[in-house]
PDB file of C-alpha atoms in Angstrom:
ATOM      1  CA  UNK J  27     -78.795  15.809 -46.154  1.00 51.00           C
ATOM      2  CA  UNK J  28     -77.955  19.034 -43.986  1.00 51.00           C
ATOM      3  CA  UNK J  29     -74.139  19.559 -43.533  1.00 51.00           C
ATOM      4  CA  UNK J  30     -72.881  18.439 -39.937  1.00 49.00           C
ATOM      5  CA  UNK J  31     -72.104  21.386 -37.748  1.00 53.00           C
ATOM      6  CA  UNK J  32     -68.673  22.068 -36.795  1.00 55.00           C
ATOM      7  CA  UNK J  33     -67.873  21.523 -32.930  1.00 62.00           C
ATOM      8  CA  UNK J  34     -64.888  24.062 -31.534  1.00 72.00           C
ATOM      9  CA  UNK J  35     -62.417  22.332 -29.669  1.00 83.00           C
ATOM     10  CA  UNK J  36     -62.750  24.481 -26.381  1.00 87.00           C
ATOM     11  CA  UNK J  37     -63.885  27.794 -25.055  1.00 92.00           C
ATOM     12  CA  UNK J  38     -63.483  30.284 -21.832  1.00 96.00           C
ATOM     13  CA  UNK J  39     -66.452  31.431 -20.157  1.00 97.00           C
ATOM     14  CA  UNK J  40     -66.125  33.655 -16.744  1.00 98.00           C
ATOM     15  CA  UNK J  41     -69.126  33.217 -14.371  1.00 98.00           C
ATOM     16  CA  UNK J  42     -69.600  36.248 -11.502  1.00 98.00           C
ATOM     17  CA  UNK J  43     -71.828  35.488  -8.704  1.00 98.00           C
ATOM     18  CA  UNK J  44     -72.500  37.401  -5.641  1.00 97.00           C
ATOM     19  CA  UNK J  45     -75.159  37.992  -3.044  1.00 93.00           C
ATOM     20  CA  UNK J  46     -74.254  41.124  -1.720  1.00 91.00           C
ATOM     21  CA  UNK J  47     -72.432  44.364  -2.643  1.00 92.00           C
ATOM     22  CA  UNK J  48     -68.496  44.522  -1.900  1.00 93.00           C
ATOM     23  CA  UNK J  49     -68.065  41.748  -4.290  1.00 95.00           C
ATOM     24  CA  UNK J  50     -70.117  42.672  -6.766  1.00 95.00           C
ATOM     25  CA  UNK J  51     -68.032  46.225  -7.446  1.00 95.00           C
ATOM     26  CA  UNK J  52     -64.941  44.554  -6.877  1.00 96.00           C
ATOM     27  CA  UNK J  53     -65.549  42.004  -9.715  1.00 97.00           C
ATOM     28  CA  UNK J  54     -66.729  44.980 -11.520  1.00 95.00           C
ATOM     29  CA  UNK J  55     -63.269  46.469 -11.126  1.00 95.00           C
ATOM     30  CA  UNK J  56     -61.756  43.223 -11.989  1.00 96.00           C
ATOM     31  CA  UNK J  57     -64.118  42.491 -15.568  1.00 96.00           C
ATOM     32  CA  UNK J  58     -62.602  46.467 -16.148  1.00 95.00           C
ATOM     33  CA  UNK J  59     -59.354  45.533 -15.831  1.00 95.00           C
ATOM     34  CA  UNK J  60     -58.734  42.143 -17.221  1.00 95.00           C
ATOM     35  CA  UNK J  61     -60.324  43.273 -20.446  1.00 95.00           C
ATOM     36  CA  UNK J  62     -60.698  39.732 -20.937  1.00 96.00           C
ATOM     37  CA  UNK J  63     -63.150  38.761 -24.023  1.00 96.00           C
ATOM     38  CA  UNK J  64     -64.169  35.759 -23.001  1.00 97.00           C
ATOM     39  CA  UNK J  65     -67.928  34.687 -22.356  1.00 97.00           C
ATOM     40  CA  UNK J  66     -69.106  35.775 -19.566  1.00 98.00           C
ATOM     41  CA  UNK J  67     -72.319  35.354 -17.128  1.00 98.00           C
ATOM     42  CA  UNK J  68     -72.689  37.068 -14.325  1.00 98.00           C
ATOM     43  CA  UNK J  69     -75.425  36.607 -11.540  1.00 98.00           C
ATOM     44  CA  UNK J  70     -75.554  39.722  -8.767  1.00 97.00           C
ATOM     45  CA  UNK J  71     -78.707  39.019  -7.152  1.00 95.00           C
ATOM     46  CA  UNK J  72     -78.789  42.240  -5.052  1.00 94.00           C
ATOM     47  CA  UNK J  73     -77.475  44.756  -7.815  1.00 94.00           C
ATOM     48  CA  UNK J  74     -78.801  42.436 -11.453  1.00 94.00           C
ATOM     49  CA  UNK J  75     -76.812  43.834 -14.504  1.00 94.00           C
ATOM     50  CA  UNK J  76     -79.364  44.725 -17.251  1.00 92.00           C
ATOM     51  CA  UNK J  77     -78.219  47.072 -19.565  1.00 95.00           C
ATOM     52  CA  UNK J  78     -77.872  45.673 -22.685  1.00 94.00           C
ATOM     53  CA  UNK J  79     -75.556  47.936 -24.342  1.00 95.00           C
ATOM     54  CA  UNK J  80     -72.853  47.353 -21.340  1.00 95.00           C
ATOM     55  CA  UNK J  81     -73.305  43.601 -21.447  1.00 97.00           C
ATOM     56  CA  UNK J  82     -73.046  43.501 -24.924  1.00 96.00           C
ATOM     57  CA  UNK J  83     -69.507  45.269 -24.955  1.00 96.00           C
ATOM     58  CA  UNK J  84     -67.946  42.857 -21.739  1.00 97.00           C
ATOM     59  CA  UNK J  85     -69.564  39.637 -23.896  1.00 97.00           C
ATOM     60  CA  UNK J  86     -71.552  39.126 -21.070  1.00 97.00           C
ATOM     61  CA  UNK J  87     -74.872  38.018 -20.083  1.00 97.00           C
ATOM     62  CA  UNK J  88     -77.068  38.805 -17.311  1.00 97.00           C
ATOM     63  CA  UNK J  89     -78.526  35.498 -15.659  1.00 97.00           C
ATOM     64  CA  UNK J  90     -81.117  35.332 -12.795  1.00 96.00           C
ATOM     65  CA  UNK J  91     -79.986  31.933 -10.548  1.00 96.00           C
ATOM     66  CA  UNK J  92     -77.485  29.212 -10.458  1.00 96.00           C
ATOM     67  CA  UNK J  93     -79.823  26.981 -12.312  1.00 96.00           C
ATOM     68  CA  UNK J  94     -80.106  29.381 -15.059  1.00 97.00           C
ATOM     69  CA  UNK J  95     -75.994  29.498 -15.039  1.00 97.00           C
ATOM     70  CA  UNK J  96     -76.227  25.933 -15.400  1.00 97.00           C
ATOM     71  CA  UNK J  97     -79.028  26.052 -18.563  1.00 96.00           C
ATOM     72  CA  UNK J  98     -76.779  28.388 -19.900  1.00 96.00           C
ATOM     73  CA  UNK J  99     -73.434  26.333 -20.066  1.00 96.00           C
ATOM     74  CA  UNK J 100     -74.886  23.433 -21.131  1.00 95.00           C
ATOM     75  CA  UNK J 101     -76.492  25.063 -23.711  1.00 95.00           C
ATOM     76  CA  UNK J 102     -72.741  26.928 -24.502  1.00 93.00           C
ATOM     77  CA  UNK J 103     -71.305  23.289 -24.548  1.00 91.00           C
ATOM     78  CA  UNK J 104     -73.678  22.150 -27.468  1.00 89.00           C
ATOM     79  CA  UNK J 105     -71.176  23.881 -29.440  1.00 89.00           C
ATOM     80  CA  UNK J 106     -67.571  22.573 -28.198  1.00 91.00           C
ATOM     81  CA  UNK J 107     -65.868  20.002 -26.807  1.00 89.00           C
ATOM     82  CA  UNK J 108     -64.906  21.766 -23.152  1.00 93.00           C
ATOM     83  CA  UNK J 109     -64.987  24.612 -21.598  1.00 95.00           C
ATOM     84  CA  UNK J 110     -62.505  26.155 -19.258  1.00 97.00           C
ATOM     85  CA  UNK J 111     -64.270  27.899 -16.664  1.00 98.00           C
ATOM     86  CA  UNK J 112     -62.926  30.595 -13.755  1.00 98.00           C
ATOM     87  CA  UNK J 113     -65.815  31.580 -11.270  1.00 98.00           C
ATOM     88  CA  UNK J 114     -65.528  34.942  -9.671  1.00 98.00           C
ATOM     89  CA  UNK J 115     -67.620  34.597  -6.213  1.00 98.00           C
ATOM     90  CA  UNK J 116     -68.210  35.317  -2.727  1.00 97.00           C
ATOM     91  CA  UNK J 117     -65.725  33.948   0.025  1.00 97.00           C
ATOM     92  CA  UNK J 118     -68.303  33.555   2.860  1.00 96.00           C
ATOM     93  CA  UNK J 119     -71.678  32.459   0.083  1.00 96.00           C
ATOM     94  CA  UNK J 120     -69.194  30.119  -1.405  1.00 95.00           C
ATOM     95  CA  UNK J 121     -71.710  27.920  -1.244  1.00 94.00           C
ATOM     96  CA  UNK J 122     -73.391  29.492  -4.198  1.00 96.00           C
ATOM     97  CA  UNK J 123     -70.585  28.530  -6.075  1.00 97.00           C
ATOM     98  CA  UNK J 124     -70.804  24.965  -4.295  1.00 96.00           C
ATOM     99  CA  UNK J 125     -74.050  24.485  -5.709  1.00 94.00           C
ATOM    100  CA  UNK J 126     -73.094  25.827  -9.375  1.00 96.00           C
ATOM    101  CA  UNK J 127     -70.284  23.420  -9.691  1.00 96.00           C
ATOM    102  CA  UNK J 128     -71.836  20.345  -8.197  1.00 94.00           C
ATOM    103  CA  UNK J 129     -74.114  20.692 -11.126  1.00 93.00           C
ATOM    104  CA  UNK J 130     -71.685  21.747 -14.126  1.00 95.00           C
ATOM    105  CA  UNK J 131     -69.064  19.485 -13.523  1.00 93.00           C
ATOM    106  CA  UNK J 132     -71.141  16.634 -14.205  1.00 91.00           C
ATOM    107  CA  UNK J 133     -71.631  17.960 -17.650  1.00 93.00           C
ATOM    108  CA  UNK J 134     -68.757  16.436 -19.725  1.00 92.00           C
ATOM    109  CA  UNK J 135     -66.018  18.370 -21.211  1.00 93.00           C
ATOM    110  CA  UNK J 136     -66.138  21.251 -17.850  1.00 95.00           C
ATOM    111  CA  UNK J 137     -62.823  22.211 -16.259  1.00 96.00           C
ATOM    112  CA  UNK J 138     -62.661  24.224 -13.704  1.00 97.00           C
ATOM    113  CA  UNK J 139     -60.112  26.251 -14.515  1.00 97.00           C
ATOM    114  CA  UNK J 140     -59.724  28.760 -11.321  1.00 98.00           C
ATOM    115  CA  UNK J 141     -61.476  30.452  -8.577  1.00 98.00           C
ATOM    116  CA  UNK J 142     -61.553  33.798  -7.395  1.00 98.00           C
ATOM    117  CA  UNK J 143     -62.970  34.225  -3.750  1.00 98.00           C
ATOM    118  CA  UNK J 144     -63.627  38.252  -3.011  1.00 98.00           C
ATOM    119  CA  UNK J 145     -64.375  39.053   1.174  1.00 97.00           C
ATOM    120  CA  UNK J 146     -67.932  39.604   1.789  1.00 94.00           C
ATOM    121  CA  UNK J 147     -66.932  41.913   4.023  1.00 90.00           C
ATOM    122  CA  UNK J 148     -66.827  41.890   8.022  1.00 92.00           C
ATOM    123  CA  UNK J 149     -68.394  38.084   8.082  1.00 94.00           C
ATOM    124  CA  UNK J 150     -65.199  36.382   7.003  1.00 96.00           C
ATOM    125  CA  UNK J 151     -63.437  38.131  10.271  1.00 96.00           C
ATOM    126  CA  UNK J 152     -66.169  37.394  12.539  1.00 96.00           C
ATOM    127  CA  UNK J 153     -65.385  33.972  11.876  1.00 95.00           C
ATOM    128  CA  UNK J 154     -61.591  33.938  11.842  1.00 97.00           C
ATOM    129  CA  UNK J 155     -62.300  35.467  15.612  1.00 96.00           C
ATOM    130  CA  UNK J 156     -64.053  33.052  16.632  1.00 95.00           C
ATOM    131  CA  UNK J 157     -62.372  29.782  15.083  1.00 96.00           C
ATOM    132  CA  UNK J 158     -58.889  31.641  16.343  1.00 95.00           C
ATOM    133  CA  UNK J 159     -60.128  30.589  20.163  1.00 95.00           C
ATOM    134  CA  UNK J 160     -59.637  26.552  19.417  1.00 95.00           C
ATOM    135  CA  UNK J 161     -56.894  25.091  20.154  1.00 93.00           C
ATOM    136  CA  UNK J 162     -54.566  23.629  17.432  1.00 95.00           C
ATOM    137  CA  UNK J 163     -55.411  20.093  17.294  1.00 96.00           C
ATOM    138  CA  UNK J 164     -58.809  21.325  16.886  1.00 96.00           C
ATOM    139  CA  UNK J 165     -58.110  23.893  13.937  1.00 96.00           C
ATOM    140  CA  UNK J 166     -55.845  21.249  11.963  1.00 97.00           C
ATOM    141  CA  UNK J 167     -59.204  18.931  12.634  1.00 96.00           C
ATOM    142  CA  UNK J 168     -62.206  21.354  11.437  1.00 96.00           C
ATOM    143  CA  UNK J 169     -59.589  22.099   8.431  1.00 97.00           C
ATOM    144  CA  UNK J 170     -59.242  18.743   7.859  1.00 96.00           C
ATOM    145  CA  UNK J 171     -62.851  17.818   8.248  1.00 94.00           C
ATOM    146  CA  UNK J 172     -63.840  21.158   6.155  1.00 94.00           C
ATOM    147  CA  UNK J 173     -62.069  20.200   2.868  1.00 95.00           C
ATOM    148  CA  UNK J 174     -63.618  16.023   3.075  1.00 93.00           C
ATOM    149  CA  UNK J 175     -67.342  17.910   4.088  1.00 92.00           C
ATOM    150  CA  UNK J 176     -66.599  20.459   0.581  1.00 94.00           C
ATOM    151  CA  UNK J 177     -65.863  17.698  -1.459  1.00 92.00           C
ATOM    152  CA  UNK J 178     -68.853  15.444  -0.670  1.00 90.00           C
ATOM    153  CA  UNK J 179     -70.880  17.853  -1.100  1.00 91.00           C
ATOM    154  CA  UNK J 180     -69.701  18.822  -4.540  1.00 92.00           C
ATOM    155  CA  UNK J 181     -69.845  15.322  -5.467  1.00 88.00           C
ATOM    156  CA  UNK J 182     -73.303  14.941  -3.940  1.00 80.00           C
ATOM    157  CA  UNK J 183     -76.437  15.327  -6.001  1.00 63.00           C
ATOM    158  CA  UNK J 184     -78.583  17.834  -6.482  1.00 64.00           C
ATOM    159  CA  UNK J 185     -81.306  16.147  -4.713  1.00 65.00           C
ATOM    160  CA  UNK J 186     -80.949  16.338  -1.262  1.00 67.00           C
ATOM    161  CA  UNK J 187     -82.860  12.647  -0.618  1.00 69.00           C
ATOM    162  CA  UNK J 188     -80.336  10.922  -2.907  1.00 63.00           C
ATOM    163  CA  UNK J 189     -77.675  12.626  -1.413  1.00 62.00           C
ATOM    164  CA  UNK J 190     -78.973  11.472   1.687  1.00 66.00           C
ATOM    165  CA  UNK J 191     -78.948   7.992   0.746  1.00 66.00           C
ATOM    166  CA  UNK J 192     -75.601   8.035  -0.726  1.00 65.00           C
ATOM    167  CA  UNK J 193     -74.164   9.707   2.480  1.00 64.00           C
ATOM    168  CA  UNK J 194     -72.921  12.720   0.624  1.00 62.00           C
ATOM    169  CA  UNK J 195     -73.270  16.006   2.312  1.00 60.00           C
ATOM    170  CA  UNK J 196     -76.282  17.983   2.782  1.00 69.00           C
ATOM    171  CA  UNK J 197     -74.405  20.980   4.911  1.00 80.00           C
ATOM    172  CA  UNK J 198     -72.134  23.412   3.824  1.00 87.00           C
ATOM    173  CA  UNK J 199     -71.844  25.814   6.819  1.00 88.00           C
ATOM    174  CA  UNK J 200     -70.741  29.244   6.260  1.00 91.00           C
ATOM    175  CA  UNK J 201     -67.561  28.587   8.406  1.00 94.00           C
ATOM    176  CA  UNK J 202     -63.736  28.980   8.666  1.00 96.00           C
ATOM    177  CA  UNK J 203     -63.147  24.781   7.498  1.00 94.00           C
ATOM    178  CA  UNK J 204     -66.060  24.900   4.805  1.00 94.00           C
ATOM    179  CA  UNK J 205     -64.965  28.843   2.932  1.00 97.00           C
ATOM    180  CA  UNK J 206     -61.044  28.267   3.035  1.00 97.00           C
ATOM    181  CA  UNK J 207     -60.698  24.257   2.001  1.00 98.00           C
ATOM    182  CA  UNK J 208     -61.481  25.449  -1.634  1.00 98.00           C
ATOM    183  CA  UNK J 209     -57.841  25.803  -2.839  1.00 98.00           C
ATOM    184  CA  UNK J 210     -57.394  22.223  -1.742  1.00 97.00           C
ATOM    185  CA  UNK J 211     -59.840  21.399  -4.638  1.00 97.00           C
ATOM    186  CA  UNK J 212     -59.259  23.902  -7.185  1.00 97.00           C
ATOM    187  CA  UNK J 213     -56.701  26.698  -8.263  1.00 98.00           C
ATOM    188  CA  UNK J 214     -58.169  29.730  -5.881  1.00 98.00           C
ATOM    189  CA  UNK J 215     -56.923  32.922  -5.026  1.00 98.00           C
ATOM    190  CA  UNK J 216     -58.730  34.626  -1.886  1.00 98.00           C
ATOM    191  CA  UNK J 217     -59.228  38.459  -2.678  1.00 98.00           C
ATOM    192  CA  UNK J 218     -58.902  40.026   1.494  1.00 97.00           C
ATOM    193  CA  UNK J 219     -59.844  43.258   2.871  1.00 96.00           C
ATOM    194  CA  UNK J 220     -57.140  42.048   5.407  1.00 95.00           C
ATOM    195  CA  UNK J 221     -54.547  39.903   4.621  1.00 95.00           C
ATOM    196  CA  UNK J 222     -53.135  41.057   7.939  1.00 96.00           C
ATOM    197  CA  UNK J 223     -55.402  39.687  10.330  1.00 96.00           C
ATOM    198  CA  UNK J 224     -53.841  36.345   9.343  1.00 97.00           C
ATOM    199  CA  UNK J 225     -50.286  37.518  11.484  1.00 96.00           C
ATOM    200  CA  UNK J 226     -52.357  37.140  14.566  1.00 96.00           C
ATOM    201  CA  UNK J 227     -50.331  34.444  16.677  1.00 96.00           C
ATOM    202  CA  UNK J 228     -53.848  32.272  17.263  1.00 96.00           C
ATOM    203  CA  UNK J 229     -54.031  31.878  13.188  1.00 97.00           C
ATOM    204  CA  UNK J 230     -51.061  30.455  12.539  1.00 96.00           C
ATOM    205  CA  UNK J 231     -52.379  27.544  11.330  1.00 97.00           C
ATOM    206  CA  UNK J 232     -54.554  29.360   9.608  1.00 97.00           C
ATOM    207  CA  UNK J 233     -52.287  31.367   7.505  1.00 97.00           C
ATOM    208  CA  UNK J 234     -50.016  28.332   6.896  1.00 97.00           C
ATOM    209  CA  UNK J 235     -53.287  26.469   5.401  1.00 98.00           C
ATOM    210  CA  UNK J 236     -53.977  29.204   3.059  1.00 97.00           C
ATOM    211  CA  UNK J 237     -50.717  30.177   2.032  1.00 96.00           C
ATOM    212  CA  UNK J 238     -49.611  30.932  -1.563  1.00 94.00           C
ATOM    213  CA  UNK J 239     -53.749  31.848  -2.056  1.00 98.00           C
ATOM    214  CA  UNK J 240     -54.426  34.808  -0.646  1.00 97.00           C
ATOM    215  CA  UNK J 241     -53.899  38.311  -2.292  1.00 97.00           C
ATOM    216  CA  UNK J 242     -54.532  41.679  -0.733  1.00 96.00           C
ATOM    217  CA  UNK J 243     -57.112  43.488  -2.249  1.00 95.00           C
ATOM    218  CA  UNK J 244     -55.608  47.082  -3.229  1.00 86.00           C
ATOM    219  CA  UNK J 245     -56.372  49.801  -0.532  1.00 67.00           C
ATOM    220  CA  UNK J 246     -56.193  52.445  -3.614  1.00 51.00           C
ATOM    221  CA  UNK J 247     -58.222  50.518  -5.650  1.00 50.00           C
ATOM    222  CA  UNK J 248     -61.140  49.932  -2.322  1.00 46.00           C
ATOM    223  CA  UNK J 249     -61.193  53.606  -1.761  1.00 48.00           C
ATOM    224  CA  UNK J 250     -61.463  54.402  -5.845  1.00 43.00           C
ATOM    225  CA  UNK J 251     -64.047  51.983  -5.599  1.00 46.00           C
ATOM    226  CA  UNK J 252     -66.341  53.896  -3.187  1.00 47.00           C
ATOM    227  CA  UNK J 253     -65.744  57.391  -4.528  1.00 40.00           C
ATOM    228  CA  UNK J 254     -66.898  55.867  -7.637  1.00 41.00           C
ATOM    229  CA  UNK J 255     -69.676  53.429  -6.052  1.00 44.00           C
ATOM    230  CA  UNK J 256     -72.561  55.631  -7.081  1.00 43.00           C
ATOM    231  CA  UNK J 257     -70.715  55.600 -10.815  1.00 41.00           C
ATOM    232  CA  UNK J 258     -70.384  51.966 -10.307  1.00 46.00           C
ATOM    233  CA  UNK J 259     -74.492  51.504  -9.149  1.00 44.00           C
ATOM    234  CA  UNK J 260     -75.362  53.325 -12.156  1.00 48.00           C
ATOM    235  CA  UNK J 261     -73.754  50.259 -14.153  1.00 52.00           C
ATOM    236  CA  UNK J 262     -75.540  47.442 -11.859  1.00 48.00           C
ATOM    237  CA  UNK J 263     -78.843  49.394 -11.512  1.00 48.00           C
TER     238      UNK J 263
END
């Protein structure tokens, strides 16, 4: 009879999505700086990592969707007990990483560990300008409203009929309630081009909701990033 294989206790993996490009070299930054050697998988649909010889030195992997992220950690959890997982995303596609965690944290023995939210860029604003026009009742309302509409639809299924039947969410809109609730679910940080929009008078609430979860992104580290974005293309190319 074969000897029984060993299971590990528990494991760190770090999984990187984004749909566009501002996140993307950010987390790129970040993956430089932490240094960290933990697993990680990393999904940029507009700029795919594919050299080998990089991945191979971050312990990362290059993965083409959210349902090959999910094939992938169950497949990582064959081998341990849990896995303690922070997800590097996109504040305003947060819904990618909606979709990713509805799915993995059925799998037993997942912990989400943390979140970190980077701006898309502009679209975040756009929306803070136009949610900043309702009145307060109305903000604490969507907020409130937001946070219950993020969790159902976490804890919905991946099948949109069952989740129909079930009365679980079918919508995450890219708005102000549905991208900031996520700290009310998980540890998050939210990575902002500018943290000082928030002092505007009409997002008050705004600021108060968030706060203790934001972080400015570092103006000398933005404008490092973009003399070095061609340097930094070369990598996701």
């Amino acid at each position: 009879m074969p000897p029984l294989t060993a299971i590990e206790p528990s494991f760190n993996l770090e999984i990187y999505i984004d749909r566009a490009t501002l996140p993307t070299i950010q987390q790129i930054a970040m993956i430089v700086a932490n240094k960290s050697p933990h697993k990680k998988l990393i999904y940029w649909s507009r700029h795919p990592l594919t050299d080998r010889e990089l991945l191979k030195c971050i312990n990362g992997e290059s993965c083409c969707s959210i349902d090959n992220i999910h094939h992938r950690v169950t497949e990582l959890l064959s081998s341990y007990d849990n896995c303690h997982v922070t997800i590097y995303g996109n504040t305003y596609w947060s819904k990618d990483i909606a979709r990713l965690i509805r799915r993995i944290s059925k799998l037993p023995g997942i912990n989400i560990k943390k979140l970190e939210l980077i701006d898309d860029g502009s679209s975040e604003y756009q929306k803070m300008y136009t949610w900043e026009s309702l009145g307060l009742s109305a903000q604490i309302k969507s907020l409130t409203q937001g946070q219950n509409n993020l969790q159902n639809y976490i804890s919905g299924s991946s099948n949109r009929i069952v989740r129909f039947l079930t009365g679980k969410s079918n919508k995450l809109p890219r708005s102000i309630e549905s991208i900031f609730n996520w700290h009310q679910l998980f540890p998050t940080t939210y990575h902002m081009l500018r943290m000082d929009y928030l002092e505007k008078p009409e997002l008050k609430q705004l600021k108060k909701h968030l706060m203790g979860n934001t972080k400015q992104i570092n103006g000398t580290t933005y404008q490092t990033t973009r003399l070095h974005r061609n340097k930094s293309y070369c990598l996701i190319n």
